[in-house]
């Protein structure tokens, strides 16, 4: 499960150098841009903290998630989650998600991408040759403060402003626990299936991105309260990821995933949860 | 409470005239536009159905909601909800919301607005001279299929694609039951407090907009299932508004509003609900 937290801040030119520690790839800044809108700011930067916790059964391989953070333009953050079903076919599910993120990372400045996250998804998908499939979310902040998001599947993003969630992506799925996904096979989704949204961000906005491991195990109100309790984005990412992990192995925690599963006619007994098997049974046809 | 439903469709040039009944202001279409993106369509139109049900105690004055639908460009839809507290000061809460919508309607083609819903909110607010305040949401569909939304307060919008919610606004509030609002007074919010978001819409998308009377009384999953059961947007709007009304006077229905109230430490006993008083008591300090 992956968590990335970005804090959107306004810095003076002289402030950037002193406030951003050196050699820290998770910190992003951009150069001043022309102002054409009264709510935009002449200089913006985002501060990023990240945390990846592999599934307990996938620790030896480092999990199936992959992500990258780039300082290109206003900043680019992407998360991909390899679909675990490929393991049954002796394919490492992490191969596809990792290559997808590597390719996307190398394409952020591509002329054809032209700062469109959907086109970045297309070109990265086209360039990926590994077998497998993955859910993916890409967010790009431009120099005008507009955060553009392309999403395929059940990774997610929340924007928190003044202690309230003001923006959220929604998971896309074919049926319960079967998300939209990009794949090495021709039958699945493409960039055309991405939900493409944007939000005019403001100084102080907190952007929370992650794979389903975060949003399946942590309620939105817990994300908001956790964010409020910490000032450093790296600390926020760590605490949220640890909370998601704690809930995922807690026999008695009724998670967002469990509640959703029940509403679809599934049940998630605690002993199955302990074994890392999320679902069992199907009492209603879906 | 107001409900508007828009169905996003692709029509051939020859099809528009025959498919759109004449003299029906709730139907919107636009002229063909250049195609610059592979997922955009050469011609788009939205079909709109609306329904307004005044609060039972406000029937004589027609309620405190106001809305307008315009065919300008790809279509503009806006909803405003007058804040009822003004009645205690002998001010009709509908005056402000109605004037705000009248002014916004007359400004949709304004050069300075330039198809930016936040600027439309600003100019309409500046032009409104009535005493009062209102929550407001404005959505504008451009000819490239991008739906731009500016939202101040707790009106709302959902986009449903292939039976799933893929986009939603979120209510902004100072504290429970006190939403952000535009006002005749200087101390409240302005267009700068609007949450501004956008989504790349697609053929077949259903856009549900309404005041809090809809979203306080009808769960998102009920909106999705109601939409799925009807083909005509006017019918969808009617059924959803009727459902919201039915739930609002149902002693035993545990509504989204009731659940949220309890989570904030309030209680909503059924006899109060019957009297049209939504809230009582405060068991926890907020």
Short mmCIF file of C-alpha atoms in Angstrom, two decimals, chain A residues 23-267:
data_model
loop_
_atom_site.label_atom_id
_atom_site.label_comp_id
_atom_site.label_asym_id
_atom_site.label_seq_id
_atom_site.Cartn_x
_atom_site.Cartn_y
_atom_site.Cartn_z
CA UNK A 23 19.13 15.85 -1.99
CA UNK A 24 15.60 15.00 -1.04
CA UNK A 25 13.79 13.69 -4.10
CA UNK A 26 10.40 13.91 -2.43
CA UNK A 27 10.51 17.70 -2.41
CA UNK A 28 9.21 19.51 -5.41
CA UNK A 29 9.31 23.11 -6.45
CA UNK A 30 8.78 25.03 -9.59
CA UNK A 31 9.83 28.32 -11.05
CA UNK A 32 7.64 31.44 -10.98
CA UNK A 33 4.93 31.57 -13.61
CA UNK A 34 2.88 34.40 -15.11
CA UNK A 35 -0.24 35.32 -13.17
CA UNK A 36 -3.43 35.39 -15.20
CA UNK A 37 -6.04 34.70 -12.53
CA UNK A 38 -6.72 36.59 -9.29
CA UNK A 39 -6.53 33.48 -7.10
CA UNK A 40 -3.31 32.18 -8.57
CA UNK A 41 0.04 32.75 -6.97
CA UNK A 42 3.29 33.85 -8.51
CA UNK A 43 5.28 31.01 -6.99
CA UNK A 44 4.10 27.70 -5.76
CA UNK A 45 5.71 24.61 -4.46
CA UNK A 46 4.58 21.35 -3.00
CA UNK A 47 6.26 19.43 -0.25
CA UNK A 48 5.88 15.67 -0.56
CA UNK A 49 6.15 12.80 1.89
CA UNK A 50 5.75 9.17 0.85
CA UNK A 51 5.41 5.78 2.51
CA UNK A 52 5.07 2.32 0.97
CA UNK A 53 4.21 -0.71 3.08
CA UNK A 54 4.10 -4.01 1.15
CA UNK A 55 1.32 -6.50 1.85
CA UNK A 56 2.57 -8.82 4.63
CA UNK A 57 2.67 -11.74 2.20
CA UNK A 58 4.56 -9.74 -0.43
CA UNK A 59 7.30 -8.22 1.69
CA UNK A 60 10.03 -10.39 0.15
CA UNK A 61 9.33 -8.95 -3.28
CA UNK A 62 8.68 -5.41 -2.05
CA UNK A 63 4.95 -5.45 -2.75
CA UNK A 64 3.07 -4.76 -5.96
CA UNK A 65 2.83 -0.99 -5.74
CA UNK A 66 5.05 1.46 -7.53
CA UNK A 67 5.08 5.24 -7.59
CA UNK A 68 7.13 8.20 -8.67
CA UNK A 69 7.38 11.86 -7.79
CA UNK A 70 8.76 14.33 -10.32
CA UNK A 71 9.51 18.02 -9.99
CA UNK A 72 8.59 18.61 -13.63
CA UNK A 73 6.61 21.84 -14.05
CA UNK A 74 4.48 22.21 -10.89
CA UNK A 75 5.05 18.57 -9.90
CA UNK A 76 3.90 15.12 -11.00
CA UNK A 77 2.93 12.29 -8.66
CA UNK A 78 1.76 8.86 -9.80
CA UNK A 79 0.85 5.60 -8.10
CA UNK A 80 0.27 2.19 -9.73
CA UNK A 81 -0.88 -1.00 -8.04
CA UNK A 82 -0.14 -4.32 -9.74
CA UNK A 83 -3.15 -6.64 -9.91
CA UNK A 84 -2.33 -9.62 -7.70
CA UNK A 85 -4.29 -12.18 -9.75
CA UNK A 86 -1.29 -12.48 -12.07
CA UNK A 87 0.60 -14.40 -9.39
CA UNK A 88 -1.68 -17.37 -10.14
CA UNK A 89 -0.17 -17.40 -13.62
CA UNK A 90 3.37 -17.28 -12.25
CA UNK A 91 3.70 -13.64 -13.23
CA UNK A 92 5.09 -11.22 -10.65
CA UNK A 93 2.32 -8.58 -10.41
CA UNK A 94 4.89 -5.91 -9.54
CA UNK A 95 6.63 -6.10 -12.91
CA UNK A 96 3.89 -4.32 -14.81
CA UNK A 97 3.24 -1.58 -12.25
CA UNK A 98 6.94 -0.87 -11.83
CA UNK A 99 7.64 -0.65 -15.55
CA UNK A 100 4.54 1.50 -16.02
CA UNK A 101 5.82 3.96 -13.43
CA UNK A 102 9.36 3.93 -14.84
CA UNK A 103 8.03 4.69 -18.29
CA UNK A 104 5.64 7.36 -17.03
CA UNK A 105 8.45 9.00 -15.08
CA UNK A 106 10.60 9.23 -18.19
CA UNK A 107 7.73 10.70 -20.22
CA UNK A 108 6.57 13.56 -17.99
CA UNK A 109 8.30 16.17 -20.15
CA UNK A 110 7.28 14.59 -23.46
CA UNK A 111 6.00 17.09 -26.00
CA UNK A 112 2.94 15.01 -26.90
CA UNK A 113 2.05 14.57 -23.23
CA UNK A 114 1.85 18.36 -23.02
CA UNK A 115 0.93 18.24 -19.38
CA UNK A 116 -2.16 16.08 -19.94
CA UNK A 117 -2.19 13.21 -17.40
CA UNK A 118 -4.41 11.10 -19.65
CA UNK A 119 -1.88 11.28 -22.46
CA UNK A 120 0.90 10.43 -20.00
CA UNK A 121 -1.10 7.33 -19.03
CA UNK A 122 -1.50 6.44 -22.72
CA UNK A 123 2.15 6.83 -23.62
CA UNK A 124 3.41 5.02 -20.52
CA UNK A 125 0.98 2.16 -21.18
CA UNK A 126 2.05 1.95 -24.83
CA UNK A 127 5.69 1.82 -23.76
CA UNK A 128 5.25 -0.91 -21.13
CA UNK A 129 6.10 -4.41 -22.35
CA UNK A 130 5.86 -6.45 -19.14
CA UNK A 131 3.05 -8.96 -18.70
CA UNK A 132 0.49 -8.02 -16.08
CA UNK A 133 -1.95 -5.28 -15.23
CA UNK A 134 -2.28 -2.39 -12.81
CA UNK A 135 -4.56 0.31 -11.53
CA UNK A 136 -2.99 3.73 -11.89
CA UNK A 137 -3.48 7.34 -10.87
CA UNK A 138 -1.48 10.30 -12.16
CA UNK A 139 -1.71 13.86 -10.83
CA UNK A 140 0.04 16.84 -12.40
CA UNK A 141 0.19 20.30 -10.87
CA UNK A 142 0.72 23.09 -13.37
CA UNK A 143 2.26 26.46 -12.68
CA UNK A 144 -1.19 28.04 -12.42
CA UNK A 145 -2.01 25.82 -9.44
CA UNK A 146 -4.40 23.55 -11.34
CA UNK A 147 -4.08 19.93 -10.28
CA UNK A 148 -5.05 17.60 -13.12
CA UNK A 149 -5.81 13.97 -12.31
CA UNK A 150 -6.25 10.89 -14.52
CA UNK A 151 -7.44 7.75 -12.77
CA UNK A 152 -7.95 4.17 -13.95
CA UNK A 153 -9.25 1.84 -11.23
CA UNK A 154 -9.18 2.07 -7.47
CA UNK A 155 -6.11 4.06 -6.52
CA UNK A 156 -7.29 7.37 -5.08
CA UNK A 157 -6.67 11.01 -4.31
CA UNK A 158 -8.15 13.42 -1.77
CA UNK A 159 -7.64 17.17 -1.44
CA UNK A 160 -8.07 18.60 2.05
CA UNK A 161 -8.55 22.33 2.52
CA UNK A 162 -9.02 23.97 5.91
CA UNK A 163 -9.76 20.63 7.54
CA UNK A 164 -12.38 19.49 5.02
CA UNK A 165 -12.22 17.14 2.06
CA UNK A 166 -13.07 19.26 -0.95
CA UNK A 167 -12.14 16.85 -3.73
CA UNK A 168 -11.96 13.10 -4.15
CA UNK A 169 -11.56 10.59 -6.91
CA UNK A 170 -13.91 7.62 -7.04
CA UNK A 171 -12.92 4.01 -7.72
CA UNK A 172 -14.02 2.57 -11.06
CA UNK A 173 -14.80 -1.12 -11.06
CA UNK A 174 -16.44 -3.74 -13.25
CA UNK A 175 -17.86 -5.40 -10.15
CA UNK A 176 -16.84 -5.60 -6.53
CA UNK A 177 -13.07 -6.03 -6.11
CA UNK A 178 -12.47 -6.01 -9.88
CA UNK A 179 -11.20 -2.51 -10.69
CA UNK A 180 -10.63 -0.97 -14.09
CA UNK A 181 -7.00 -1.63 -15.00
CA UNK A 182 -4.38 -1.11 -17.64
CA UNK A 183 -2.97 -4.37 -18.87
CA UNK A 184 -0.56 -6.15 -21.18
CA UNK A 185 -3.66 -7.81 -22.67
CA UNK A 186 -5.85 -6.15 -25.27
CA UNK A 187 -9.16 -6.82 -23.53
CA UNK A 188 -8.86 -4.44 -20.58
CA UNK A 189 -9.04 -0.68 -20.17
CA UNK A 190 -7.07 2.04 -21.89
CA UNK A 191 -6.37 5.71 -21.24
CA UNK A 192 -9.78 6.42 -22.76
CA UNK A 193 -11.37 4.83 -19.68
CA UNK A 194 -9.53 7.16 -17.31
CA UNK A 195 -11.63 9.56 -15.29
CA UNK A 196 -10.05 12.96 -15.88
CA UNK A 197 -10.70 15.69 -13.35
CA UNK A 198 -9.02 18.83 -12.11
CA UNK A 199 -9.15 21.20 -9.19
CA UNK A 200 -7.90 24.73 -8.70
CA UNK A 201 -5.58 24.18 -5.78
CA UNK A 202 -4.74 26.79 -3.16
CA UNK A 203 -1.94 27.46 -0.75
CA UNK A 204 -2.24 25.11 2.21
CA UNK A 205 -4.08 22.35 0.36
CA UNK A 206 -3.09 18.85 1.36
CA UNK A 207 -3.16 16.23 -1.41
CA UNK A 208 -3.38 12.62 -0.25
CA UNK A 209 -2.74 9.95 -2.88
CA UNK A 210 -2.55 6.23 -2.47
CA UNK A 211 -3.40 2.75 -3.63
CA UNK A 212 -6.55 0.96 -2.47
CA UNK A 213 -4.64 -0.33 0.54
CA UNK A 214 -4.98 3.14 2.04
CA UNK A 215 -8.59 3.92 1.16
CA UNK A 216 -9.86 0.37 1.87
CA UNK A 217 -8.53 0.55 5.41
CA UNK A 218 -8.76 4.18 6.49
CA UNK A 219 -11.94 6.27 6.52
CA UNK A 220 -11.89 9.74 5.03
CA UNK A 221 -12.61 11.30 8.43
CA UNK A 222 -9.56 9.47 9.81
CA UNK A 223 -7.44 10.89 6.98
CA UNK A 224 -8.68 14.39 7.81
CA UNK A 225 -8.04 14.03 11.55
CA UNK A 226 -4.60 12.44 10.99
CA UNK A 227 -3.59 15.28 8.68
CA UNK A 228 -4.74 17.81 11.28
CA UNK A 229 -2.58 16.22 13.96
CA UNK A 230 0.71 16.49 12.09
CA UNK A 231 2.63 19.31 10.46
CA UNK A 232 5.22 17.44 8.44
CA UNK A 233 4.09 15.70 5.25
CA UNK A 234 6.55 12.83 5.69
CA UNK A 235 5.13 12.24 9.15
CA UNK A 236 1.55 12.40 7.80
CA UNK A 237 2.39 9.80 5.14
CA UNK A 238 4.04 7.52 7.69
CA UNK A 239 1.22 7.76 10.22
CA UNK A 240 -1.49 7.20 7.59
CA UNK A 241 0.31 4.21 6.09
CA UNK A 242 0.90 2.73 9.54
CA UNK A 243 -2.78 3.29 10.41
CA UNK A 244 -3.87 1.54 7.19
CA UNK A 245 -1.59 -1.37 7.99
CA UNK A 246 -2.81 -1.56 11.58
CA UNK A 247 -6.45 -1.62 10.47
CA UNK A 248 -5.76 -4.21 7.77
CA UNK A 249 -4.56 -6.73 10.35
CA UNK A 250 -7.04 -5.77 13.09
CA UNK A 251 -9.56 -8.60 13.51
CA UNK A 252 -12.18 -6.27 14.87
CA UNK A 253 -11.83 -3.14 12.77
CA UNK A 254 -14.83 -2.62 10.49
CA UNK A 255 -13.01 -0.98 7.58
CA UNK A 256 -14.36 0.96 4.60
CA UNK A 257 -13.64 -2.21 2.59
CA UNK A 258 -15.58 -4.47 4.97
CA UNK A 259 -18.55 -2.12 4.99
CA UNK A 260 -18.56 -1.87 1.20
CA UNK A 261 -18.22 -5.64 0.89
CA UNK A 262 -21.23 -6.24 3.13
CA UNK A 263 -23.29 -3.73 1.18
CA UNK A 264 -22.57 -5.81 -1.93
CA UNK A 265 -23.56 -9.09 -0.24
CA UNK A 266 -20.10 -10.33 0.74
CA UNK A 267 -18.77 -11.00 4.19
#
